[in-house]
Amino acid sequence: TVISGTLNISNTLSLAGVAFTGPFKYGTAATYTSGASISHGFATTPTICITLPARDVTSTLTITTTGFSDDRATQSTPVYWICGK
């Protein structure tokens, strides 16, 4: 899916059976080094963060109050992300 412009979600969004009623933030990391933290911009820990391209099946995504990280192999292409509450 490609979205040009602004995506506004009103009401509840559900991903894989998990409902989100709070705000979403998204961004791009030009390159990504395994284990590096990406700031999500929330004041508290979000419920979920998703990175694209999809991470390896065996990797672990860690979400903290200030950011999130992934132990996937270093990516040379942009890593797109979305976090929500």
C-alpha positions as semicolon CSV with decimal commas, in nm:
position;residue;x (nm);y (nm);z (nm)
1;T;0,000;0,000;0,000
2;V;0,130;0,344;-0,091
3;I;-0,012;0,652;0,077
4;S;0,059;0,992;-0,071
5;G;-0,004;1,284;0,162
6;T;-0,150;1,243;0,510
7;L;-0,313;0,933;0,655
8;N;-0,568;1,008;0,927
9;I;-0,719;0,723;1,125
10;S;-1,034;0,800;1,321
11;N;-1,194;0,544;1,547
12;T;-1,009;0,217;1,606
13;L;-0,751;0,041;1,392
14;S;-0,703;-0,332;1,435
15;L;-0,387;-0,519;1,330
16;A;-0,371;-0,895;1,376
17;G;-0,651;-0,881;1,630
18;V;-0,495;-0,602;1,843
19;A;-0,708;-0,286;1,855
20;F;-0,549;0,058;1,881
21;T;-0,749;0,361;1,985
22;G;-0,465;0,604;2,047
23;P;-0,228;0,801;1,824
24;F;0,012;0,668;1,560
25;K;0,353;0,796;1,455
26;Y;0,561;0,692;1,157
27;G;0,897;0,762;1,000
28;T;1,194;0,644;0,800
29;A;1,547;0,550;0,903
30;A;1,775;0,605;0,601
31;T;1,994;0,310;0,706
32;Y;1,966;0,076;1,001
33;T;2,233;-0,094;1,210
34;S;2,127;-0,401;1,408
35;G;2,031;-0,303;1,764
36;A;2,031;0,074;1,702
37;S;1,745;0,265;1,863
38;I;1,496;0,459;1,652
39;S;1,313;0,734;1,842
40;H;0,934;0,691;1,817
41;G;0,843;1,034;1,958
42;F;0,589;0,919;2,219
43;A;0,607;1,035;2,581
44;T;0,527;0,680;2,698
45;T;0,592;0,335;2,555
46;P;0,371;0,259;2,252
47;T;0,177;-0,067;2,230
48;I;0,336;-0,175;1,903
49;C;0,603;-0,077;1,652
50;I;0,628;-0,230;1,306
51;T;0,927;-0,204;1,074
52;L;0,942;-0,257;0,698
53;P;1,096;-0,426;0,513
54;A;0,981;-0,713;0,734
55;R;1,237;-0,824;0,987
56;D;1,388;-1,172;1,002
57;V;1,171;-1,442;1,159
58;T;1,426;-1,492;1,439
59;S;1,481;-1,124;1,522
60;T;1,356;-0,951;1,836
61;L;1,188;-0,609;1,838
62;T;1,240;-0,416;2,163
63;I;1,014;-0,120;2,245
64;T;1,108;0,126;2,523
65;T;0,980;0,460;2,650
66;T;1,206;0,658;2,414
67;G;1,247;0,434;2,109
68;F;1,259;0,086;1,965
69;S;1,526;-0,143;1,821
70;D;1,549;-0,461;1,621
71;D;1,831;-0,717;1,618
72;R;1,788;-0,787;1,247
73;A;2,081;-0,770;1,009
74;T;2,193;-0,419;0,914
75;Q;1,975;-0,277;0,638
76;S;2,131;-0,069;0,360
77;T;1,792;0,044;0,229
78;P;1,553;0,271;0,422
79;V;1,365;0,115;0,711
80;Y;1,007;0,242;0,737
81;W;0,829;0,224;1,072
82;I;0,497;0,290;1,241
83;C;0,424;0,287;1,615
84;G;0,085;0,309;1,784
85;K;-0,092;0,300;2,114
